[in-house]
N, CA, C and O atoms as a Tinker XYZ file with bonds, in Angstrom:
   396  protein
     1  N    -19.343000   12.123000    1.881000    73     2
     2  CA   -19.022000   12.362000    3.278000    64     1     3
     3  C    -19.207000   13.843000    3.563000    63     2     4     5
     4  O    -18.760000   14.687000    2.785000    81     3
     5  N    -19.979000   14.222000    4.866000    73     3     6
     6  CA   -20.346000   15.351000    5.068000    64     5     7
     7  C    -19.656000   15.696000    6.503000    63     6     8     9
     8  O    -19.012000   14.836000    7.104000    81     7
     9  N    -19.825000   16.940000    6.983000    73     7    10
    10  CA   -19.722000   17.310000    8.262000    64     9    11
    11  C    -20.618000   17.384000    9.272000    63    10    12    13
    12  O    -21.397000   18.334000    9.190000    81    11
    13  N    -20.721000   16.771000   10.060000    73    11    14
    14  CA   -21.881000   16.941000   10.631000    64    13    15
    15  C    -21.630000   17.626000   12.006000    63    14    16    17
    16  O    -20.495000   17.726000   12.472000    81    15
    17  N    -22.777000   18.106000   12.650000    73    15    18
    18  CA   -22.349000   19.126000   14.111000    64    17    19
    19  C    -23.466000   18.024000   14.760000    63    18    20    21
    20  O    -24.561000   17.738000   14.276000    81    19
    21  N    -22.805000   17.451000   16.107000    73    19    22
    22  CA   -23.969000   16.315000   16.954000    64    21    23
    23  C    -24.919000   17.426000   17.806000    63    22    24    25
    24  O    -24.297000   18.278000   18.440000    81    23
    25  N    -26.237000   17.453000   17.847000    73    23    26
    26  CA   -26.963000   18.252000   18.679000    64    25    27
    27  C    -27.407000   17.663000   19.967000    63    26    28    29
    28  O    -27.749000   18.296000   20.966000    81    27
    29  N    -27.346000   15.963000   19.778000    73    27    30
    30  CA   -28.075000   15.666000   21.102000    64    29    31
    31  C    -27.670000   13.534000   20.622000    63    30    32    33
    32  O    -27.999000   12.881000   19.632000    81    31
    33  N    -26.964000   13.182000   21.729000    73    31    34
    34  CA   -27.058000   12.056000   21.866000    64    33    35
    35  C    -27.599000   11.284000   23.048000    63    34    36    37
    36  O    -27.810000   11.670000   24.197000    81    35
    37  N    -27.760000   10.185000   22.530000    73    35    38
    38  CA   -28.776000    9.686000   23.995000    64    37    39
    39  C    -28.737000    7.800000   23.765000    63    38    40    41
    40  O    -28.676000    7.136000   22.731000    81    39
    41  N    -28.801000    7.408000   25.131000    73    39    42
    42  CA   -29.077000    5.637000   25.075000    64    41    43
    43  C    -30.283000    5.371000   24.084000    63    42    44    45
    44  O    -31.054000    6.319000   23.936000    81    43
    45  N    -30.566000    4.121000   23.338000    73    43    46
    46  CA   -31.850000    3.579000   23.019000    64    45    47
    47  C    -31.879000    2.934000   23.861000    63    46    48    49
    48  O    -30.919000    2.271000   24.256000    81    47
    49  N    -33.202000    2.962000   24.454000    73    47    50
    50  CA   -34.312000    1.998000   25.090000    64    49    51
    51  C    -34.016000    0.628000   24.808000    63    50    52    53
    52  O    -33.695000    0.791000   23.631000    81    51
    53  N    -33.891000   -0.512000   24.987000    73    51    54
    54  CA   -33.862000   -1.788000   24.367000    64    53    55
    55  C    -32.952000   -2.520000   23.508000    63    54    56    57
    56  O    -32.928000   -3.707000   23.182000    81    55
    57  N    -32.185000   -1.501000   23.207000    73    55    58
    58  CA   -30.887000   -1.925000   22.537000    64    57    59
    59  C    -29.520000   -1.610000   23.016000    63    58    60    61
    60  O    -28.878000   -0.574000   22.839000    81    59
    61  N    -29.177000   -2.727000   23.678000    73    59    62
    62  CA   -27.793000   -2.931000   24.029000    64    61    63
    63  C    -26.302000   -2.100000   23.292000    63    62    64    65
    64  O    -25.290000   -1.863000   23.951000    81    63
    65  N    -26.452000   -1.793000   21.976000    73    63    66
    66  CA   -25.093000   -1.303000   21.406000    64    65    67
    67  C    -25.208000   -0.068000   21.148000    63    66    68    69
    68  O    -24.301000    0.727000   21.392000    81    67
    69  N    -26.757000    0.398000   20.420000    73    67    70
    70  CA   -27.135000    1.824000   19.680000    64    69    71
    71  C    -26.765000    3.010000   20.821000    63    70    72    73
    72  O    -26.887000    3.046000   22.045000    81    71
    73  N    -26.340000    3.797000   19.993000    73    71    74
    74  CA   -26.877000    5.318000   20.227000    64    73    75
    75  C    -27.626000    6.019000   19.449000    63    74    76    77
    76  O    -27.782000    5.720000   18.265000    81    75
    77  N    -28.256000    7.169000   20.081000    73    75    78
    78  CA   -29.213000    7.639000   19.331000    64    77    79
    79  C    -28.938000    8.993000   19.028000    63    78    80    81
    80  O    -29.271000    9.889000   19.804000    81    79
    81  N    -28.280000    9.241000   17.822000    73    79    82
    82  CA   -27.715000   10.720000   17.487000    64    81    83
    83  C    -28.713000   11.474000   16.553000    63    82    84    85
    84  O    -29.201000   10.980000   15.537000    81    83
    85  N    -28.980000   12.864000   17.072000    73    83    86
    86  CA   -29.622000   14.081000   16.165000    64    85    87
    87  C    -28.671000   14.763000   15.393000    63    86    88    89
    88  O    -28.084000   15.306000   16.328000    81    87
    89  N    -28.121000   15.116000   14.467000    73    87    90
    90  CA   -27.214000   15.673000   13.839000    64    89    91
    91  C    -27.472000   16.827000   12.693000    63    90    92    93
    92  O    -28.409000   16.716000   11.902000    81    91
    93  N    -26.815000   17.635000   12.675000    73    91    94
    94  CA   -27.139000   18.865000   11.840000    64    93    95
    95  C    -25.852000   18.825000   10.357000    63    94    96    97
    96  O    -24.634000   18.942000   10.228000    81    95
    97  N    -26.957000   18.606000    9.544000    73    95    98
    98  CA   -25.890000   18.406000    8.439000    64    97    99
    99  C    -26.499000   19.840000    7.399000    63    98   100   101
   100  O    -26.884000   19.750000    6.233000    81    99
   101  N    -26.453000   20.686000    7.962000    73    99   102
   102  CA   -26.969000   21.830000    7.269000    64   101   103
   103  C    -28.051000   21.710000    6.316000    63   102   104   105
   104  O    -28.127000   22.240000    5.208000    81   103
   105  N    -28.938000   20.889000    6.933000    73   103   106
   106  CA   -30.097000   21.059000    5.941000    64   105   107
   107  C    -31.220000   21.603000    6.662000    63   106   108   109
   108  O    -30.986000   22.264000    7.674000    81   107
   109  N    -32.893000   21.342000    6.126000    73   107   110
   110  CA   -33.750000   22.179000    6.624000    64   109   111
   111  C    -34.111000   21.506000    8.281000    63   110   112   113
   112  O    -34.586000   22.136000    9.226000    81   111
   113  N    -33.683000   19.941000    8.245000    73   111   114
   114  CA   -33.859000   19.508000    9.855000    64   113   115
   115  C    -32.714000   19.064000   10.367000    63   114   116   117
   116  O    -31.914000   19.007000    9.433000    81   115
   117  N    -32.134000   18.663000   11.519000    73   115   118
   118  CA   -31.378000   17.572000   11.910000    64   117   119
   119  C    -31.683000   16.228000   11.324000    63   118   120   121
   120  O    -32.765000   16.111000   10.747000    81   119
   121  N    -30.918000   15.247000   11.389000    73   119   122
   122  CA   -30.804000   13.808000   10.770000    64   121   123
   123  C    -30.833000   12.726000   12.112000    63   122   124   125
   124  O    -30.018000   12.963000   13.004000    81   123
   125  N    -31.515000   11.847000   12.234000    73   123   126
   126  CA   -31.508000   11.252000   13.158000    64   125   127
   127  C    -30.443000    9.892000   12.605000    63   126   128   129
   128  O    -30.605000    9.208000   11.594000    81   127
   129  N    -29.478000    9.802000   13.505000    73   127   130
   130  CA   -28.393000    8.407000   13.020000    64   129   131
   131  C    -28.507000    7.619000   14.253000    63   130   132   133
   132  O    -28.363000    8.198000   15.330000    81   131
   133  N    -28.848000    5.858000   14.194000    73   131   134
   134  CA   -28.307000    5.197000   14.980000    64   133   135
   135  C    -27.018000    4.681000   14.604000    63   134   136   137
   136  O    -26.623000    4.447000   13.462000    81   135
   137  N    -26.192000    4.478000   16.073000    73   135   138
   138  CA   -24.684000    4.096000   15.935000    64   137   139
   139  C    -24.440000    3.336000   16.922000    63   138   140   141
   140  O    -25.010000    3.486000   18.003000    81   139
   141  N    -23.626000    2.483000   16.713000    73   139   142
   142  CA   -23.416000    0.628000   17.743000    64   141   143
   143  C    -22.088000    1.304000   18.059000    63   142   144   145
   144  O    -20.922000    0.934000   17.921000    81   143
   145  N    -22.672000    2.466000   18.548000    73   143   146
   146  CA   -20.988000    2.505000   19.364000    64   145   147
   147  C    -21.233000    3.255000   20.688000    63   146   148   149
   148  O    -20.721000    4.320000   21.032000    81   147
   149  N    -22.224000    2.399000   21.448000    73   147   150
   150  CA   -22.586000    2.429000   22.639000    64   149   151
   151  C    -21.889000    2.092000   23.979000    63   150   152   153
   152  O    -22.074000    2.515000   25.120000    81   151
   153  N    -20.998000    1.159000   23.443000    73   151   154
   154  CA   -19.888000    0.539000   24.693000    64   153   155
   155  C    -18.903000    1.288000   24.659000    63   154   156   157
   156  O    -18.312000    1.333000   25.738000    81   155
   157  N    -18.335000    2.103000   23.596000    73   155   158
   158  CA   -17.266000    3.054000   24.120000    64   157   159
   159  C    -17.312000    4.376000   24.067000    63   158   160   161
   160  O    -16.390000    5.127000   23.746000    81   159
   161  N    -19.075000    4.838000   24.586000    73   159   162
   162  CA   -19.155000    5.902000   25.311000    64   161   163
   163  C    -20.131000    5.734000   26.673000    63   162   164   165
   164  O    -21.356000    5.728000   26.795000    81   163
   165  N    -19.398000    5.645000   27.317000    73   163   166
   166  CA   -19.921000    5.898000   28.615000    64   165   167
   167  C    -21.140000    7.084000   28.591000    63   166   168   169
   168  O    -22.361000    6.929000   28.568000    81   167
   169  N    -20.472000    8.113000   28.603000    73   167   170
   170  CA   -21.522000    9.311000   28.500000    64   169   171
   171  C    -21.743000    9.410000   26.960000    63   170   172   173
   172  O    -20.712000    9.492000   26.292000    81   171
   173  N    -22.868000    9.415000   26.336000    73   171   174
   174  CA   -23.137000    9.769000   25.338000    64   173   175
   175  C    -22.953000   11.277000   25.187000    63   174   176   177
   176  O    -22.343000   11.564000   24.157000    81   175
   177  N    -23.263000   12.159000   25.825000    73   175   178
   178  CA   -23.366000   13.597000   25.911000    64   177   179
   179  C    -22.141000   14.161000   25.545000    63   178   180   181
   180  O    -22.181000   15.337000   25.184000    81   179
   181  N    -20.751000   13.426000   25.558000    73   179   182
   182  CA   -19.843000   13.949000   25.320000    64   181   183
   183  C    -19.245000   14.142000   23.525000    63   182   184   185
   184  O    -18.254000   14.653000   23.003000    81   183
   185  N    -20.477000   13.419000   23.025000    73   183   186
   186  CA   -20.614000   13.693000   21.951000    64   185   187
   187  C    -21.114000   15.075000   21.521000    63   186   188   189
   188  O    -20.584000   15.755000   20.642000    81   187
   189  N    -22.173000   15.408000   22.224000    73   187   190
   190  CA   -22.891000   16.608000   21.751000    64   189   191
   191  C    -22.120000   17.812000   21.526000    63   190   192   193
   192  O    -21.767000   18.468000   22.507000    81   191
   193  N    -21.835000   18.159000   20.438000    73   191   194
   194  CA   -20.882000   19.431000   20.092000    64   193   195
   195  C    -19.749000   19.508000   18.927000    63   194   196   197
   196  O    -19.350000   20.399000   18.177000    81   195
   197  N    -19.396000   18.012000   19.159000    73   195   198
   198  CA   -18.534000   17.384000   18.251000    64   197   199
   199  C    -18.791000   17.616000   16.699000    63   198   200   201
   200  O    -19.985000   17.651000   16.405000    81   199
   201  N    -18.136000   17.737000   15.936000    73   199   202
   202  CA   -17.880000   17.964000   14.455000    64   201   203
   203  C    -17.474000   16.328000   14.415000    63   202   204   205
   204  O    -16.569000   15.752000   15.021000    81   203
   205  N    -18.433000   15.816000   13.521000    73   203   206
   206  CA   -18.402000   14.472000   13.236000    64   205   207
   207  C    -18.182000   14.443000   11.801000    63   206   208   209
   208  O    -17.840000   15.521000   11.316000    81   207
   209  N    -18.297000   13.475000   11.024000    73   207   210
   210  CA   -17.796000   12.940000    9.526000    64   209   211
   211  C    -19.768000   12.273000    9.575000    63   210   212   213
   212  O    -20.634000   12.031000   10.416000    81   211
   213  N    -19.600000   12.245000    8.190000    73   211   214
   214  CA   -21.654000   11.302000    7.931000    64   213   215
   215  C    -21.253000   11.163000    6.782000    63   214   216   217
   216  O    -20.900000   12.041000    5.995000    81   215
   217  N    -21.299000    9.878000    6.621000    73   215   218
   218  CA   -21.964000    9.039000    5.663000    64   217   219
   219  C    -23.492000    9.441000    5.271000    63   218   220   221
   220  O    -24.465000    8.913000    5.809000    81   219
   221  N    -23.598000   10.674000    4.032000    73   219   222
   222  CA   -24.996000   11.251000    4.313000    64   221   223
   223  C    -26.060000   10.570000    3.161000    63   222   224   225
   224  O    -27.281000   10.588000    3.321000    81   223
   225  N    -25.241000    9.839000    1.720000    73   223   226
   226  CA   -25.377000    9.877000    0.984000    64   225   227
   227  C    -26.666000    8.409000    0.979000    63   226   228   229
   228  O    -27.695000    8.359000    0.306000    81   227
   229  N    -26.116000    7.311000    2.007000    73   227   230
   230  CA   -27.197000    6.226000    1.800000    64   229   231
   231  C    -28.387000    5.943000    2.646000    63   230   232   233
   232  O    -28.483000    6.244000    3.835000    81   231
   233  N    -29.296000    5.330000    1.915000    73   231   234
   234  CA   -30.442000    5.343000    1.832000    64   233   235
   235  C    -30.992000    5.184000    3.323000    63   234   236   237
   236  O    -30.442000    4.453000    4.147000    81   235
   237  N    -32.064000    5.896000    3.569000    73   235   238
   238  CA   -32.217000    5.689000    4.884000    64   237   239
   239  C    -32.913000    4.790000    5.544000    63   238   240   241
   240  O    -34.108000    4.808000    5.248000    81   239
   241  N    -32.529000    3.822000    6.522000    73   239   242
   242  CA   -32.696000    2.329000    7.114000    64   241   243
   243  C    -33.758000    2.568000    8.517000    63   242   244   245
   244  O    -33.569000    3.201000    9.556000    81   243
   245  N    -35.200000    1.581000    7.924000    73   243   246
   246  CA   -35.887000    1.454000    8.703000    64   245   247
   247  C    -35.292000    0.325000    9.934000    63   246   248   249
   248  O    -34.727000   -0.768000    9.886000    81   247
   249  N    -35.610000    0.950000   10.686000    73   247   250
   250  CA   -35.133000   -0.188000   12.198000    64   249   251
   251  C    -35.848000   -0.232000   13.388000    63   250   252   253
   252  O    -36.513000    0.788000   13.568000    81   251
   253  N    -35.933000   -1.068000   14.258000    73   251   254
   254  CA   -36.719000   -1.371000   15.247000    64   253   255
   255  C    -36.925000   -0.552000   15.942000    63   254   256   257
   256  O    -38.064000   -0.675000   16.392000    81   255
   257  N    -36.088000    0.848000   16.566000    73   255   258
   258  CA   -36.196000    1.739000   16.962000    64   257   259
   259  C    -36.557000    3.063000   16.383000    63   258   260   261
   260  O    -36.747000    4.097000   17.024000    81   259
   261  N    -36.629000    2.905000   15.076000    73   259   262
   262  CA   -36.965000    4.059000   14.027000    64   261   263
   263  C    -35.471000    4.345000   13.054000    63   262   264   265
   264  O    -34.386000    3.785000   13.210000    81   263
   265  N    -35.811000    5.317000   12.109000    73   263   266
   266  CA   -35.119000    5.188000   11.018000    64   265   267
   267  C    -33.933000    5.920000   11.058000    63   266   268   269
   268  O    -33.987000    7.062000   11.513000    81   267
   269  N    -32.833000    5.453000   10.648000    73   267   270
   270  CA   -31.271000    5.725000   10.571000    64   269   271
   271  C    -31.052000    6.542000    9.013000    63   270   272   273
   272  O    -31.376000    6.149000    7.893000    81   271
   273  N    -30.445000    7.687000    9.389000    73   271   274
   274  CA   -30.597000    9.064000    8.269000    64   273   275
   275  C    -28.827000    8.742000    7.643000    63   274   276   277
   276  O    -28.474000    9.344000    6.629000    81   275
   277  N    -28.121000    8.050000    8.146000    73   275   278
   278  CA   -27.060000    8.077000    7.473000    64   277   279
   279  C    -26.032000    7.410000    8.586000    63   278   280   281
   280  O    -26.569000    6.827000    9.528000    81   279
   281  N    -24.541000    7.462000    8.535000    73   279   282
   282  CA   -23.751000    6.474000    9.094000    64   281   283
   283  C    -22.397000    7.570000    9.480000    63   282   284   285
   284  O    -21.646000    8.150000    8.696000    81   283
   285  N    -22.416000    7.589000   10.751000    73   283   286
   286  CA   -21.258000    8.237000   11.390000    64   285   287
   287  C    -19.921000    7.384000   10.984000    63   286   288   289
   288  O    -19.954000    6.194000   10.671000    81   287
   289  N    -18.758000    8.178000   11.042000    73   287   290
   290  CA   -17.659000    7.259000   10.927000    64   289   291
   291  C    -16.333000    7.026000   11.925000    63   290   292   293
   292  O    -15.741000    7.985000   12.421000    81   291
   293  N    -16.074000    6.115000   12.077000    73   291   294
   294  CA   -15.218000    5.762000   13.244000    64   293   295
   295  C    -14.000000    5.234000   12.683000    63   294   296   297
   296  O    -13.675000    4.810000   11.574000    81   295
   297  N    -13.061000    5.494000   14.508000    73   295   298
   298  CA   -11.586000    4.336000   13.875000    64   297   299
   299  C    -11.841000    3.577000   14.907000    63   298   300   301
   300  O    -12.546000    3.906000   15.861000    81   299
   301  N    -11.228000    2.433000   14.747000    73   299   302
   302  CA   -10.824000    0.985000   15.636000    64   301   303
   303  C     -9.456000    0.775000   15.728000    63   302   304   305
   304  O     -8.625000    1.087000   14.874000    81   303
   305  N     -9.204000    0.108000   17.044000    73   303   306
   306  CA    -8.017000   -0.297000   17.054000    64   305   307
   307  C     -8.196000   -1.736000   16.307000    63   306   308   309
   308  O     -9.284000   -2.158000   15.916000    81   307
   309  N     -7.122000   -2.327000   16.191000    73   307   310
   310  CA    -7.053000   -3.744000   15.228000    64   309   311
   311  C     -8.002000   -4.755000   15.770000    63   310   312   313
   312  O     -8.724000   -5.466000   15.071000    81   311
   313  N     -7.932000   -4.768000   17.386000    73   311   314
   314  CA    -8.812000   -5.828000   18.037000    64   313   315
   315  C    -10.120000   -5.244000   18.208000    63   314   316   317
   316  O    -10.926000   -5.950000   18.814000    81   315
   317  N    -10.569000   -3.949000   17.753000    73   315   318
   318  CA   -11.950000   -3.597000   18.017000    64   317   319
   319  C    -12.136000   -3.175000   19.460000    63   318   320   321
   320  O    -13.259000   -2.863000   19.857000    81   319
   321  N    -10.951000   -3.151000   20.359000    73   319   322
   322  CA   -11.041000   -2.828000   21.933000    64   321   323
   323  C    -11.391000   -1.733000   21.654000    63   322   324   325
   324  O    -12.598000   -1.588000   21.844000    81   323
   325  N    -10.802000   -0.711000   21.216000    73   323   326
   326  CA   -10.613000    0.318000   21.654000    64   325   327
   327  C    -11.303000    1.607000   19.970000    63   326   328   329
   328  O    -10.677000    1.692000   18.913000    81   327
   329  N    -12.483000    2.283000   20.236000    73   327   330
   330  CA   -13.437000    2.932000   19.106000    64   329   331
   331  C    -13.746000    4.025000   19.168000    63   330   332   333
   332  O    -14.642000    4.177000   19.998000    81   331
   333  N    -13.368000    5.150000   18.560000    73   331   334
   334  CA   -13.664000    6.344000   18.752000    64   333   335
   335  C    -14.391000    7.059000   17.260000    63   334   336   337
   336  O    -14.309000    6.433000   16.204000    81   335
   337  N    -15.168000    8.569000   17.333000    73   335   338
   338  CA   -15.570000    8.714000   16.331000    64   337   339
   339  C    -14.884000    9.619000   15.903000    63   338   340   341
   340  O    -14.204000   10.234000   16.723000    81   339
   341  N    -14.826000   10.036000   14.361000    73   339   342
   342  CA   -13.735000   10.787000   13.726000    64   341   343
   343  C    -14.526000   11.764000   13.688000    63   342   344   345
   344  O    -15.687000   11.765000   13.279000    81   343
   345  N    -13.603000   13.073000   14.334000    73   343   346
   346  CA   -14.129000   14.008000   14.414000    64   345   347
   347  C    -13.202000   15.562000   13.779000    63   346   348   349
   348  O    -11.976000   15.472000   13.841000    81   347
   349  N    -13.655000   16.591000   13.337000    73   347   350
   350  CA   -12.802000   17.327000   12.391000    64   349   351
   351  C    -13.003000   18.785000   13.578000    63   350   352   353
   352  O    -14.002000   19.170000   14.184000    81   351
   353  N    -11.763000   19.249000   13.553000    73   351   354
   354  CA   -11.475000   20.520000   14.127000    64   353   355
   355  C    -11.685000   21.758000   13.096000    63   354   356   357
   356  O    -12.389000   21.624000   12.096000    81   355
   357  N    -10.939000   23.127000   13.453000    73   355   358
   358  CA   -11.478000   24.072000   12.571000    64   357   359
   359  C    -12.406000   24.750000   12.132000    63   358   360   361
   360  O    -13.486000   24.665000   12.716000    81   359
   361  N    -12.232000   25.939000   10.562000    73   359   362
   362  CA   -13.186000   26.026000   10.071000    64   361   363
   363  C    -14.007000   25.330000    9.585000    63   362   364   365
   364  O    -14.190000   26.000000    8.568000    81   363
   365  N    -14.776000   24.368000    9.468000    73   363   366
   366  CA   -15.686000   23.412000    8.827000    64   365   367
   367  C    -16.950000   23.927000    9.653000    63   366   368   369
   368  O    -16.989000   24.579000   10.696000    81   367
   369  N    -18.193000   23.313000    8.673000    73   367   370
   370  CA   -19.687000   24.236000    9.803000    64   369   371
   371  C    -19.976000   22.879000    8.384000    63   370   372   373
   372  O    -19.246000   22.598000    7.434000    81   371
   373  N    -21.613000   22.175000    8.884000    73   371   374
   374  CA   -22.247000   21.416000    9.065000    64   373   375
   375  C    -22.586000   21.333000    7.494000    63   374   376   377
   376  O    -22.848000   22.417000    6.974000    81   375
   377  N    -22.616000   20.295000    6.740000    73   375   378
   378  CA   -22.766000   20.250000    5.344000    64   377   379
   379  C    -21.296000   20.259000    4.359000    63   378   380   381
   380  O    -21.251000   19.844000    3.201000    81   379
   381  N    -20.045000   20.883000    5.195000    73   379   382
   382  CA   -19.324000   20.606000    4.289000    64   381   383
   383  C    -18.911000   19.545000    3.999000    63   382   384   385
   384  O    -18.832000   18.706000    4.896000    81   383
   385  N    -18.517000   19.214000    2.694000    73   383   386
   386  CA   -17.963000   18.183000    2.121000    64   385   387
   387  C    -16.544000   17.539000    2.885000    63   386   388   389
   388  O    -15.695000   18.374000    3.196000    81   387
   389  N    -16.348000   16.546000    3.098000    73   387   390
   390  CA   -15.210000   16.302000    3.641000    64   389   391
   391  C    -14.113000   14.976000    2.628000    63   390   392   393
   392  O    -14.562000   13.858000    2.883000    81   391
   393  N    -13.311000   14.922000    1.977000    73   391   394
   394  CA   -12.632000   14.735000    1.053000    64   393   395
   395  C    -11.200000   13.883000    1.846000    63   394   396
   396  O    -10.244000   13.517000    1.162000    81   395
């Protein structure tokens, strides 16, 4: 699990749940992640800035819209109503380890 800094989120085209996140995990590019957590952001943009959590470690997944660099992480409420993404305050900057 890494830190990631979101640079730019946005709707996919054709898919009902995805978002389409650029993310900076301190390496030589951003990471492109899709994430099905499209219905509980209205504005995607309000992501952009956020200190996120990444799943950086697995393999990266070809998909209909192009390829998924790793897996953001979220909480749920019990019924799944209600989904937000876990996000870390502080000193932390993009690549650190998160434990």
């Amino acid at each position: 699990l890494r830190v990631g800094l979101v640079l730019e989120a946005g709707t996919v085209e054709g898919a009902d749940r995805l978002l389409r996140l650029s993310i900076d995990l301190g390496e030589e590019r951003p990471r492109q992640v899709f994430s099905g957590i499209r219905s509980h952001y209205d504005d995607p943009a309000a992501l952009v800035g956020k200190k996120v959590v990444v799943a950086a470690n697995l393999k990266p997944r070809k998909m209909r819209f192009g390829v998924s660099e790793g897996m953001v992480l979220t909480g749920a409420s019990p019924d799944d109503s209600r989904l937000v993404v876990a996000t870390l305050e502080g000193d932390v900057v993009p690549g650190d380890t998160v434990s």
